[in-house]
PDB file of C-alpha atoms and ligand atoms in Angstrom:
ATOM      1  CA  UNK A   1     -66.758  27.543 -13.854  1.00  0.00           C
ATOM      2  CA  UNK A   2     -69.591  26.198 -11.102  1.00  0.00           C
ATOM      3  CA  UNK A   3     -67.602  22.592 -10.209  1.00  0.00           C
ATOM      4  CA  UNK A   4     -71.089  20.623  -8.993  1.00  0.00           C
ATOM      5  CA  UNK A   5     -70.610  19.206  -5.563  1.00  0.00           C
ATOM      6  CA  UNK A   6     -71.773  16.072  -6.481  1.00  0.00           C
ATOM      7  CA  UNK A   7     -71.611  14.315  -9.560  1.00  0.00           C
ATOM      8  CA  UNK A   8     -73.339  10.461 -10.451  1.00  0.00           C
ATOM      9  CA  UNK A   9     -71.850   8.300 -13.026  1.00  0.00           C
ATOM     10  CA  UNK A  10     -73.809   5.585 -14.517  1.00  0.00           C
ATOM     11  CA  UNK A  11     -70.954   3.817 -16.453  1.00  0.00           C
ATOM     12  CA  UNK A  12     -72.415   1.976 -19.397  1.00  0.00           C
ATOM     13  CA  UNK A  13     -70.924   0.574 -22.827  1.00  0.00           C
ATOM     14  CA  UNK A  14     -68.502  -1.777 -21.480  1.00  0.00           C
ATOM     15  CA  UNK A  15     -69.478  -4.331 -23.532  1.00  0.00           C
ATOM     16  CA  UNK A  16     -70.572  -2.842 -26.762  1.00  0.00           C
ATOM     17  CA  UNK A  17     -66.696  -0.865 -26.833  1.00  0.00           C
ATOM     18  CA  UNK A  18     -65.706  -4.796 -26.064  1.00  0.00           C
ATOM     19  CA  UNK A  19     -68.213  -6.193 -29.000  1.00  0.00           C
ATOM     20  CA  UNK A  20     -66.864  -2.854 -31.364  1.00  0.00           C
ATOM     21  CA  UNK A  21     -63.568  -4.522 -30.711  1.00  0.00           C
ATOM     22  CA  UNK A  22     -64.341  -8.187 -31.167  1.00  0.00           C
ATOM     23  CA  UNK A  23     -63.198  -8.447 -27.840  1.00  0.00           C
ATOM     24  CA  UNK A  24     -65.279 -10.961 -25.236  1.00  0.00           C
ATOM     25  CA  UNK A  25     -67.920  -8.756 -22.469  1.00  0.00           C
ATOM     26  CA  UNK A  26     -65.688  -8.789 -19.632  1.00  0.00           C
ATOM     27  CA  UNK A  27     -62.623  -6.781 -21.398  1.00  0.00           C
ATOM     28  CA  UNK A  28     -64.927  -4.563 -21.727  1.00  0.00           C
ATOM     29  CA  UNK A  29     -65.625  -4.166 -18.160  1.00  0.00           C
ATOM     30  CA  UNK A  30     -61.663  -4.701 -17.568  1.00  0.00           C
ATOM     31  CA  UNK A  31     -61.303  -1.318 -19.416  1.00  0.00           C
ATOM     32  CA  UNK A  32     -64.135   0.664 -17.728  1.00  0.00           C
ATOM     33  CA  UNK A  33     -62.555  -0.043 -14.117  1.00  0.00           C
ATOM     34  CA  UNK A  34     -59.569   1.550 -15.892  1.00  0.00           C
ATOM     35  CA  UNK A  35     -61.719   4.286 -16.725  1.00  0.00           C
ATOM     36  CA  UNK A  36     -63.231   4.403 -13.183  1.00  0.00           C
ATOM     37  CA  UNK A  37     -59.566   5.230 -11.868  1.00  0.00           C
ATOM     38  CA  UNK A  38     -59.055   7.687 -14.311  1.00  0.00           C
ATOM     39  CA  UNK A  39     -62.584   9.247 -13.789  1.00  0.00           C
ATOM     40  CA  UNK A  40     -61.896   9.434  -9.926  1.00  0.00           C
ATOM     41  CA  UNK A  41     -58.301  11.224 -10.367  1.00  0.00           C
ATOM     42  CA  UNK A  42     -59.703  13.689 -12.631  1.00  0.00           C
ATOM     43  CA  UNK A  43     -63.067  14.200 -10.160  1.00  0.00           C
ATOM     44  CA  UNK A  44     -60.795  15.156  -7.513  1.00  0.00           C
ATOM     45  CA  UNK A  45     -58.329  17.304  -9.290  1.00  0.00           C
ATOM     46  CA  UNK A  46     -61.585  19.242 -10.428  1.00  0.00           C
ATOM     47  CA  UNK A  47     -62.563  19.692  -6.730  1.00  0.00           C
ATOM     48  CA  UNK A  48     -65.973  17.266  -6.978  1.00  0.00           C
ATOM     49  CA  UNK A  49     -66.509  16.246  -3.112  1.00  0.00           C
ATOM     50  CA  UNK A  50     -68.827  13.363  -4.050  1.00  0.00           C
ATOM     51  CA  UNK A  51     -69.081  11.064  -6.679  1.00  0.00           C
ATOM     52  CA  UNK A  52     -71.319   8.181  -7.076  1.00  0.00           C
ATOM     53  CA  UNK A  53     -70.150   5.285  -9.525  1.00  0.00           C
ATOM     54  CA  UNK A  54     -73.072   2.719 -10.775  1.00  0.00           C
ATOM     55  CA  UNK A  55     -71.056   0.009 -10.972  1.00  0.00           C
ATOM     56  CA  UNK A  56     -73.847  -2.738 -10.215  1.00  0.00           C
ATOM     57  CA  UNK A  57     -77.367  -2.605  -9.586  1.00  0.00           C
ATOM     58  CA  UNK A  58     -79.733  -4.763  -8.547  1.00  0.00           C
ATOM     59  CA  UNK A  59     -80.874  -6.220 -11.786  1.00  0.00           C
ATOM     60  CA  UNK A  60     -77.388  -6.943 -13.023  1.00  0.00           C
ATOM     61  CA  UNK A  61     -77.543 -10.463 -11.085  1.00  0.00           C
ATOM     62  CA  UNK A  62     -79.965 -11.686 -13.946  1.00  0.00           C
ATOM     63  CA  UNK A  63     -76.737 -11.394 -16.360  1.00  0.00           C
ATOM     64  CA  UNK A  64     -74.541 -14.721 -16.926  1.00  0.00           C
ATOM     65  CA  UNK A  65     -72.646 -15.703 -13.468  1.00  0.00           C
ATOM     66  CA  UNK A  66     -69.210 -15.792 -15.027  1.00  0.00           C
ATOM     67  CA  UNK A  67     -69.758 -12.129 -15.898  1.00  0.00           C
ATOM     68  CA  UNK A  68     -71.459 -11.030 -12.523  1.00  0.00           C
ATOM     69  CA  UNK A  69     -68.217 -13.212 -10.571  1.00  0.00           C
ATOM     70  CA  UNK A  70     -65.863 -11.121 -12.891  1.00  0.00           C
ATOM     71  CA  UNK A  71     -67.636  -7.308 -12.389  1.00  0.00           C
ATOM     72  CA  UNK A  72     -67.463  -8.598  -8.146  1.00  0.00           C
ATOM     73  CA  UNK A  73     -63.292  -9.208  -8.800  1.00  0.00           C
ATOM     74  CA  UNK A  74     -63.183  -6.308 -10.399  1.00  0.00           C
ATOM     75  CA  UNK A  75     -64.806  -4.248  -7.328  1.00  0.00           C
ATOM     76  CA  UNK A  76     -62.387  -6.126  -5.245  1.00  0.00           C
ATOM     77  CA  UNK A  77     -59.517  -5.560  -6.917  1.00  0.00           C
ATOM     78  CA  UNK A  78     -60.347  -1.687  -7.142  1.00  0.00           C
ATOM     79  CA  UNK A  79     -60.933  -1.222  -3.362  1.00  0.00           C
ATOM     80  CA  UNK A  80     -57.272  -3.435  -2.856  1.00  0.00           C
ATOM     81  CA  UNK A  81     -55.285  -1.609  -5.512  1.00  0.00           C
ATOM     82  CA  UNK A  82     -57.031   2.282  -4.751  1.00  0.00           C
ATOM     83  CA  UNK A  83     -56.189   2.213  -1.099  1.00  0.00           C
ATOM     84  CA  UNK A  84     -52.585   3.584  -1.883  1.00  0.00           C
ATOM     85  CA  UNK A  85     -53.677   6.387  -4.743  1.00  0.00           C
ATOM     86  CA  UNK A  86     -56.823   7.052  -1.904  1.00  0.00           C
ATOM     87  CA  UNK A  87     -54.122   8.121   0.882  1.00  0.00           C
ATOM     88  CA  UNK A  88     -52.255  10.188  -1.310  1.00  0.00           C
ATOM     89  CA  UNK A  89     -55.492  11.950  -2.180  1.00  0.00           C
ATOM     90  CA  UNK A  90     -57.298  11.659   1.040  1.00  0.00           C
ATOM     91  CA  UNK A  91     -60.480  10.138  -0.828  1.00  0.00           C
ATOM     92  CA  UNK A  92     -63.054   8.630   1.181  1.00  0.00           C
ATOM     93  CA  UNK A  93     -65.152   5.175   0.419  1.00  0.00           C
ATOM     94  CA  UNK A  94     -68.543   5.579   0.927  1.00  0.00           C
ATOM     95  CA  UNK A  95     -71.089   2.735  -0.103  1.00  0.00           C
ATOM     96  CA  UNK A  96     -74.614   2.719  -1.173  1.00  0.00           C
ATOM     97  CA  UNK A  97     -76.499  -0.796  -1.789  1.00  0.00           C
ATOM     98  CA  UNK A  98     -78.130  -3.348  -0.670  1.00  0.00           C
ATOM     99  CA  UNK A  99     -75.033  -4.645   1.168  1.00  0.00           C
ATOM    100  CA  UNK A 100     -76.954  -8.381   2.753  1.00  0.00           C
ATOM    101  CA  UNK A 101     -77.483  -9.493  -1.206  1.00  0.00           C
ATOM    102  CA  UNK A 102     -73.543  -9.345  -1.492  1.00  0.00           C
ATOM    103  CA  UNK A 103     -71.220 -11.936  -1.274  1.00  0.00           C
ATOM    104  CA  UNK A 104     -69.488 -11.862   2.144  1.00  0.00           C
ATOM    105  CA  UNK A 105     -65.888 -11.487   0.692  1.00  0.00           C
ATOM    106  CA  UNK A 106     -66.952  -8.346  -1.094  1.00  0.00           C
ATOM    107  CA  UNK A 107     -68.649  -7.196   2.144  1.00  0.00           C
ATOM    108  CA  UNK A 108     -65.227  -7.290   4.146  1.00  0.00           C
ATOM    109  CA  UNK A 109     -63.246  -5.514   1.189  1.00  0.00           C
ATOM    110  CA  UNK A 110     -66.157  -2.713   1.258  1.00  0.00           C
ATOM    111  CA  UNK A 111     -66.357  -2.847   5.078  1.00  0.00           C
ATOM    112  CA  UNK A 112     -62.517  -2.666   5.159  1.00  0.00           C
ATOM    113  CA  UNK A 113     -61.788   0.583   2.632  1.00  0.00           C
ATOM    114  CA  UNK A 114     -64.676   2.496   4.558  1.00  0.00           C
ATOM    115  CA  UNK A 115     -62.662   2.118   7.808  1.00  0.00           C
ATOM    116  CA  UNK A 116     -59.430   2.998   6.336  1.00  0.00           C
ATOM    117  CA  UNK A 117     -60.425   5.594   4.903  1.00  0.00           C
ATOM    118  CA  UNK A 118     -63.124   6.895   7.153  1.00  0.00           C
ATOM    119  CA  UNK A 119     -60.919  10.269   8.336  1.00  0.00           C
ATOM    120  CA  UNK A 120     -59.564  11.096   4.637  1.00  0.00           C
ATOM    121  CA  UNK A 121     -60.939  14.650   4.047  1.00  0.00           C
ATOM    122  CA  UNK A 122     -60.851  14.782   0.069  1.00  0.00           C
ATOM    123  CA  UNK A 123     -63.305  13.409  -2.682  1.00  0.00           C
ATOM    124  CA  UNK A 124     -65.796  11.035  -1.081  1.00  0.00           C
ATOM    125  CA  UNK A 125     -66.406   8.314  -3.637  1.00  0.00           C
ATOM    126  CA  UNK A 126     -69.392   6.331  -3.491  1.00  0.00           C
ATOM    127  CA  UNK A 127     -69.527   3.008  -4.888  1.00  0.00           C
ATOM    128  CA  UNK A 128     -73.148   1.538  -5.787  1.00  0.00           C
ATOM    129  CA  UNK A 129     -73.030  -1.637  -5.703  1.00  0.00           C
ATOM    130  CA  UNK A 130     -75.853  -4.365  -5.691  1.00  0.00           C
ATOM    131  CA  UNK A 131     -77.731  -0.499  -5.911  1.00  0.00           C
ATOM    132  CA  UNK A 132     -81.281  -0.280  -7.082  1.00  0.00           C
ATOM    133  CA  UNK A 133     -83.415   3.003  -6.160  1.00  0.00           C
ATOM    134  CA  UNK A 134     -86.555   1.105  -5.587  1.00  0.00           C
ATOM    135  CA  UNK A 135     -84.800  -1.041  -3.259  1.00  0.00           C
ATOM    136  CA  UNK A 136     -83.097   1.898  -1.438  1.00  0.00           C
ATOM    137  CA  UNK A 137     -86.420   3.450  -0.711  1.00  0.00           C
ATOM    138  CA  UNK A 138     -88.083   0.441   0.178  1.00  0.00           C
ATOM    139  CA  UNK A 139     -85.081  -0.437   2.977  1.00  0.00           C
ATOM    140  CA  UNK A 140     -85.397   2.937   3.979  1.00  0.00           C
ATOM    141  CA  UNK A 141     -88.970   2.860   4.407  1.00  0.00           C
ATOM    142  CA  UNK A 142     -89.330  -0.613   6.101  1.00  0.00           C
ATOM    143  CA  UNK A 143     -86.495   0.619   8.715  1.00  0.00           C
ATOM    144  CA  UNK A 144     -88.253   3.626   9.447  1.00  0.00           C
ATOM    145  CA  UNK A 145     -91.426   1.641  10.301  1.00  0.00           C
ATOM    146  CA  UNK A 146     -89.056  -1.090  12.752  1.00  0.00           C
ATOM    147  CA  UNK A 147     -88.014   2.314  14.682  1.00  0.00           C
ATOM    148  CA  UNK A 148     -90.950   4.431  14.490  1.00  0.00           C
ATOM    149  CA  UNK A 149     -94.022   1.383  14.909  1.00  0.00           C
ATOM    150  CA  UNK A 150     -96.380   4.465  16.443  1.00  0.00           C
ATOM    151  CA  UNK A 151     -96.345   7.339  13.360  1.00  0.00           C
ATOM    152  CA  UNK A 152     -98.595   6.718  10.405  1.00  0.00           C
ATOM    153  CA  UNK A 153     -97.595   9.651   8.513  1.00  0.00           C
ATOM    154  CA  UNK A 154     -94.476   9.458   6.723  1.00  0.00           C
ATOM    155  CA  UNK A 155     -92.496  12.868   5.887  1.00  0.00           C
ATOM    156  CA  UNK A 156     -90.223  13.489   3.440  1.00  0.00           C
ATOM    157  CA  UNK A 157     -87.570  14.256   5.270  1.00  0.00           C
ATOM    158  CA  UNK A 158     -88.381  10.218   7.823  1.00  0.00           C
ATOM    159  CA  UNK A 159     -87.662   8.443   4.077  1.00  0.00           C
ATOM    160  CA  UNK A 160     -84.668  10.320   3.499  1.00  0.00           C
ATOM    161  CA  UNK A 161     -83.162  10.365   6.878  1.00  0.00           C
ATOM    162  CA  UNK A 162     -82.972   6.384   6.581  1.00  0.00           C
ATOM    163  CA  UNK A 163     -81.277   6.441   3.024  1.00  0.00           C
ATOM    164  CA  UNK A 164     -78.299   4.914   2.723  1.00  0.00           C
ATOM    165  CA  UNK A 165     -76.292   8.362   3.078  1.00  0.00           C
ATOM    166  CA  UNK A 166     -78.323  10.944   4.360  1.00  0.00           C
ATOM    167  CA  UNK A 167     -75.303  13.425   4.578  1.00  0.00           C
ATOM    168  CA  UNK A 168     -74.428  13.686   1.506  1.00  0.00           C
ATOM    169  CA  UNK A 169     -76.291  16.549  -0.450  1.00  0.00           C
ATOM    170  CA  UNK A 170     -78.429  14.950  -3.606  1.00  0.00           C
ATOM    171  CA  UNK A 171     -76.194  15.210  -6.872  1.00  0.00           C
ATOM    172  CA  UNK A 172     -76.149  18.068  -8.740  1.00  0.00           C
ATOM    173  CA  UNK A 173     -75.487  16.364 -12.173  1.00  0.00           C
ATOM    174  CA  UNK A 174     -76.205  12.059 -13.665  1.00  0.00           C
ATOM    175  CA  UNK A 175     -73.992  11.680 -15.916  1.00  0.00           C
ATOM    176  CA  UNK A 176     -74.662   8.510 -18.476  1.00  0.00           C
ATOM    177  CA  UNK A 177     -71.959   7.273 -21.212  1.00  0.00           C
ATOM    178  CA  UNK A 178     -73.432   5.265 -24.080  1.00  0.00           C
ATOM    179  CA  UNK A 179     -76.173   7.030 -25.316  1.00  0.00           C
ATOM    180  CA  UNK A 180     -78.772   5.528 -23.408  1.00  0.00           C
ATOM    181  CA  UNK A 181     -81.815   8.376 -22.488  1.00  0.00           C
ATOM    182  CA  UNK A 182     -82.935   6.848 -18.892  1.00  0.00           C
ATOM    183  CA  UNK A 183     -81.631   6.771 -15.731  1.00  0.00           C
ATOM    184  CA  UNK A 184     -82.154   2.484 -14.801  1.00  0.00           C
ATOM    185  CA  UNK A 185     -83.015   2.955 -11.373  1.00  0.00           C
ATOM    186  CA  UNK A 186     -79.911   5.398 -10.257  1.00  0.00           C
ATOM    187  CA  UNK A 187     -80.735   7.449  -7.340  1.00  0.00           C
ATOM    188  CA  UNK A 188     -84.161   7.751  -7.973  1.00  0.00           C
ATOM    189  CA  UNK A 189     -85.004   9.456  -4.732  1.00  0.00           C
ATOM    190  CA  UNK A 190     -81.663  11.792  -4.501  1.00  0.00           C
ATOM    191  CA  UNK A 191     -81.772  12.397  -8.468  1.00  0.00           C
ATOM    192  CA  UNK A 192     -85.109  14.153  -8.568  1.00  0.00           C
ATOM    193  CA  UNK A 193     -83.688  17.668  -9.488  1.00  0.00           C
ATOM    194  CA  UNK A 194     -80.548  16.818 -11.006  1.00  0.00           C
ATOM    195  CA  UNK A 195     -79.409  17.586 -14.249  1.00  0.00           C
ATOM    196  CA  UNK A 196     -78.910  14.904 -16.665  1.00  0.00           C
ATOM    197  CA  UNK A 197     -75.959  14.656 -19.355  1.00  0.00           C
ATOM    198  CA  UNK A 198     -75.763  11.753 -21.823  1.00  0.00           C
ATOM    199  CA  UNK A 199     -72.600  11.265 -23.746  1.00  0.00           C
ATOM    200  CA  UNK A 200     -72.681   9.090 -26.561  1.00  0.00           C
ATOM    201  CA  UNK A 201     -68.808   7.762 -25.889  1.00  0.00           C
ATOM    202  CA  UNK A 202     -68.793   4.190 -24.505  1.00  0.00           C
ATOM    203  CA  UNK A 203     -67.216   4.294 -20.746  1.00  0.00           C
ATOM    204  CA  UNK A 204     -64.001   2.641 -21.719  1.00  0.00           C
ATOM    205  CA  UNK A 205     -63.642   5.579 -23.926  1.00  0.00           C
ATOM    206  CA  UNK A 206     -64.215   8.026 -21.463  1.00  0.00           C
ATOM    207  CA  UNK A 207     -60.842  10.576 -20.078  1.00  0.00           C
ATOM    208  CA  UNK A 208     -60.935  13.693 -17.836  1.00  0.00           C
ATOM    209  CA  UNK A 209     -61.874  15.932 -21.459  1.00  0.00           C
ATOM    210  CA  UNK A 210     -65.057  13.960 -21.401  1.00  0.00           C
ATOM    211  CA  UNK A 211     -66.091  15.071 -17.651  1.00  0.00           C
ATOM    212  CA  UNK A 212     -64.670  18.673 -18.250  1.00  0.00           C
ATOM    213  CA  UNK A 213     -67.494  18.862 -21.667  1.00  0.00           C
ATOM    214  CA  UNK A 214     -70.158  17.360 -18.889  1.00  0.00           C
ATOM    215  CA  UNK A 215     -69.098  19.865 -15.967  1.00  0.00           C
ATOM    216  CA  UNK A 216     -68.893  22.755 -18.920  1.00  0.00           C
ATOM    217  CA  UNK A 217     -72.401  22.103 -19.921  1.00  0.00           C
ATOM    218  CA  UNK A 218     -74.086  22.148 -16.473  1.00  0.00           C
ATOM    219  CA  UNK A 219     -73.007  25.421 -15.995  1.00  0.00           C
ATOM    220  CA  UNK A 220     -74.852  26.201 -19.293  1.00  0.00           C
ATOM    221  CA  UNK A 221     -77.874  24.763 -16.811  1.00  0.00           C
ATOM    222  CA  UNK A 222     -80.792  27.002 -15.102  1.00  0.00           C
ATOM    223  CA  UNK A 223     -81.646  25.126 -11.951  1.00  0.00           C
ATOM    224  CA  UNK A 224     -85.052  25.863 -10.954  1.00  0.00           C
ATOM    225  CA  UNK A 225     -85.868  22.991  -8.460  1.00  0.00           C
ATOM    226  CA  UNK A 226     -89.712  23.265  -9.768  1.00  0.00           C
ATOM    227  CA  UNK A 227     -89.396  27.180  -9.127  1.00  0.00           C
ATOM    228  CA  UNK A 228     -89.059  29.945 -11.787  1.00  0.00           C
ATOM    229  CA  UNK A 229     -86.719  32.343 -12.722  1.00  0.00           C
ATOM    230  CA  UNK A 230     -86.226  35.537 -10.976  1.00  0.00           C
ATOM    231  CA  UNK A 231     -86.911  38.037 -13.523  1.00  0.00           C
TER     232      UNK A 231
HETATM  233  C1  LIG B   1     -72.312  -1.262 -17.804  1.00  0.00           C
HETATM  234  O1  LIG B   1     -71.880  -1.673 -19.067  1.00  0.00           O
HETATM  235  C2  LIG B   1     -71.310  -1.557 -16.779  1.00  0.00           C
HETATM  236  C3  LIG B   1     -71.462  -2.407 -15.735  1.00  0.00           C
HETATM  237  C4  LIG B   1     -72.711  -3.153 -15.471  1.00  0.00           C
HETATM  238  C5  LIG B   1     -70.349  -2.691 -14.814  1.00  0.00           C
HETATM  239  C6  LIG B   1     -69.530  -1.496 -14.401  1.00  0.00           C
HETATM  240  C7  LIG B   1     -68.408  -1.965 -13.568  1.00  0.00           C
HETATM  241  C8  LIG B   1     -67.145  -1.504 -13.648  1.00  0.00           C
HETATM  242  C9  LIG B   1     -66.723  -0.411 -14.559  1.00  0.00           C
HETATM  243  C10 LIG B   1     -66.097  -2.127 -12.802  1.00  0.00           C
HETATM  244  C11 LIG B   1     -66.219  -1.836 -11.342  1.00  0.00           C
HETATM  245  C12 LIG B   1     -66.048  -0.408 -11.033  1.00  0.00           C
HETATM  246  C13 LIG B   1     -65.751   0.115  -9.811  1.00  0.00           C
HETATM  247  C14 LIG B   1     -65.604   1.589  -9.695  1.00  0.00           C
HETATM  248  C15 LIG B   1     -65.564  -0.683  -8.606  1.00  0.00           C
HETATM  249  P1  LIG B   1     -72.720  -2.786 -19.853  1.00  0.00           P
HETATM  250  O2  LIG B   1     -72.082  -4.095 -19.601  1.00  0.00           O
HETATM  251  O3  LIG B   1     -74.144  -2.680 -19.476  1.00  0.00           O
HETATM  252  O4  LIG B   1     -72.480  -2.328 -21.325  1.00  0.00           O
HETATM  253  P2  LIG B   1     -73.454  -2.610 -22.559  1.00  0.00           P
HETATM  254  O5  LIG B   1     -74.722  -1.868 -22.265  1.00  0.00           O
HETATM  255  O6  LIG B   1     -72.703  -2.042 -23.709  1.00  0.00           O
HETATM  256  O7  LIG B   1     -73.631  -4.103 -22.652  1.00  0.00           O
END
């Protein structure tokens, strides 16, 4: 089995599994960090070297502010509590966002797991937080014109150089729980090729099975990359 190298999660039905349950929004969300740990352990026993987690994009501010304050504990509390499971497994933080919209508390935690994990060689998870692809194109684009005030003609290769991680190779495979057909703004500029899987499970529902069926049918995949098949 072809493991993709990187794999992007958008992580939604945490609150219609809490609704299914008569349980309030934010259990819901309680339950799909639980599912983000377990999601990350089995990523790295399957030998992923990136994965990207949606866990809050730019247009989730419009939602109430109790649940927006909770989702923000929530990242906090992962990046506390994962520091110990992260040594034993050598995983990496990596961060993609608009990181000035966040509150300055949740900058230091962020700030803080990058640096301590910064020489791990293992699974390099990338949390997206505050992400939104427009706006990751549009910071790239207005820092490339700061730096580069004399050239007129953009490149391909200018807007992705000032992404948010140009090292890491675009992801092989989106992966959306829920049911939902569209991608909401998730790497819009990395995703271009990559294979899309929707599951219909809600995320708190989600175990390793689920990302072993997702990883079992991309290899069922022909990547083309706008090319054809060699006969
Ligand atoms: C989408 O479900 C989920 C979110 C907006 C929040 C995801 C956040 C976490 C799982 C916790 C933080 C995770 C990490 C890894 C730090 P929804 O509320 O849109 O569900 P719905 O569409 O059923 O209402």
């Amino acid at each position: 089995m072809v493991v993709p190298v990187h794999i992007g999660i958008i992580m939604d039905g945490n609150g219609r599994w809490a609704e299914s349950r008569g349980l309030i929004r934010t259990q819901g969300h309680l339950e799909g960090l639980k599912t983000a740990k377990r999601i990350v352990k089995a990523a790295s026993d399957f030998g992923i070297k990136y994965l990207t987690l949606y866990a809050f994009s730019t247009e989730n501010w419009k939602r109430a502010s109790d649940e927006v304050s909770y989702i923000m504990g929530l990242v906090k509390q992962y990046l506390r509590a994962e520091l110990e499971f992260s040594r034993k497994n050598h995983i990496r933080t990596r961060f993609t966002g608009d990181m000035e919209g966040l509150p300055k508390e949740i900058r230091k935690e962020i700030k803080d797991s990058i640096e301590a994990t910064k020489d791990f060689n293992g699974m390099q998870v990338v949390l997206a937080i505050n992400y939104g692809g427009r706006n990751e194109i549009i910071r790239s684009v207005n820092k490339f014109a700061r730096e580069n005030q004399q050239i007129i003609n953009i490149t391909e290769d200018d807007i992705k150089a000032y992404l948010d991680n140009p090292d890491i190779p675009d992801p092989d495979l989106i992966i959306r729980s829920a049911g939902e057909y569209r991608t909401s703004n998730f790497l819009l500029w990395e995703g271009a090729y990559s294979e899309l899987y929707v599951s219909q499970k809600y995320w708190p529902d989600w175990d390793k099975e689920d990302l072993q069926a997702a990883i079992e049918e991309y290899n069922k995949r022909e990547r083309r990359f706008g090319g054809i098949t060699a006969a």
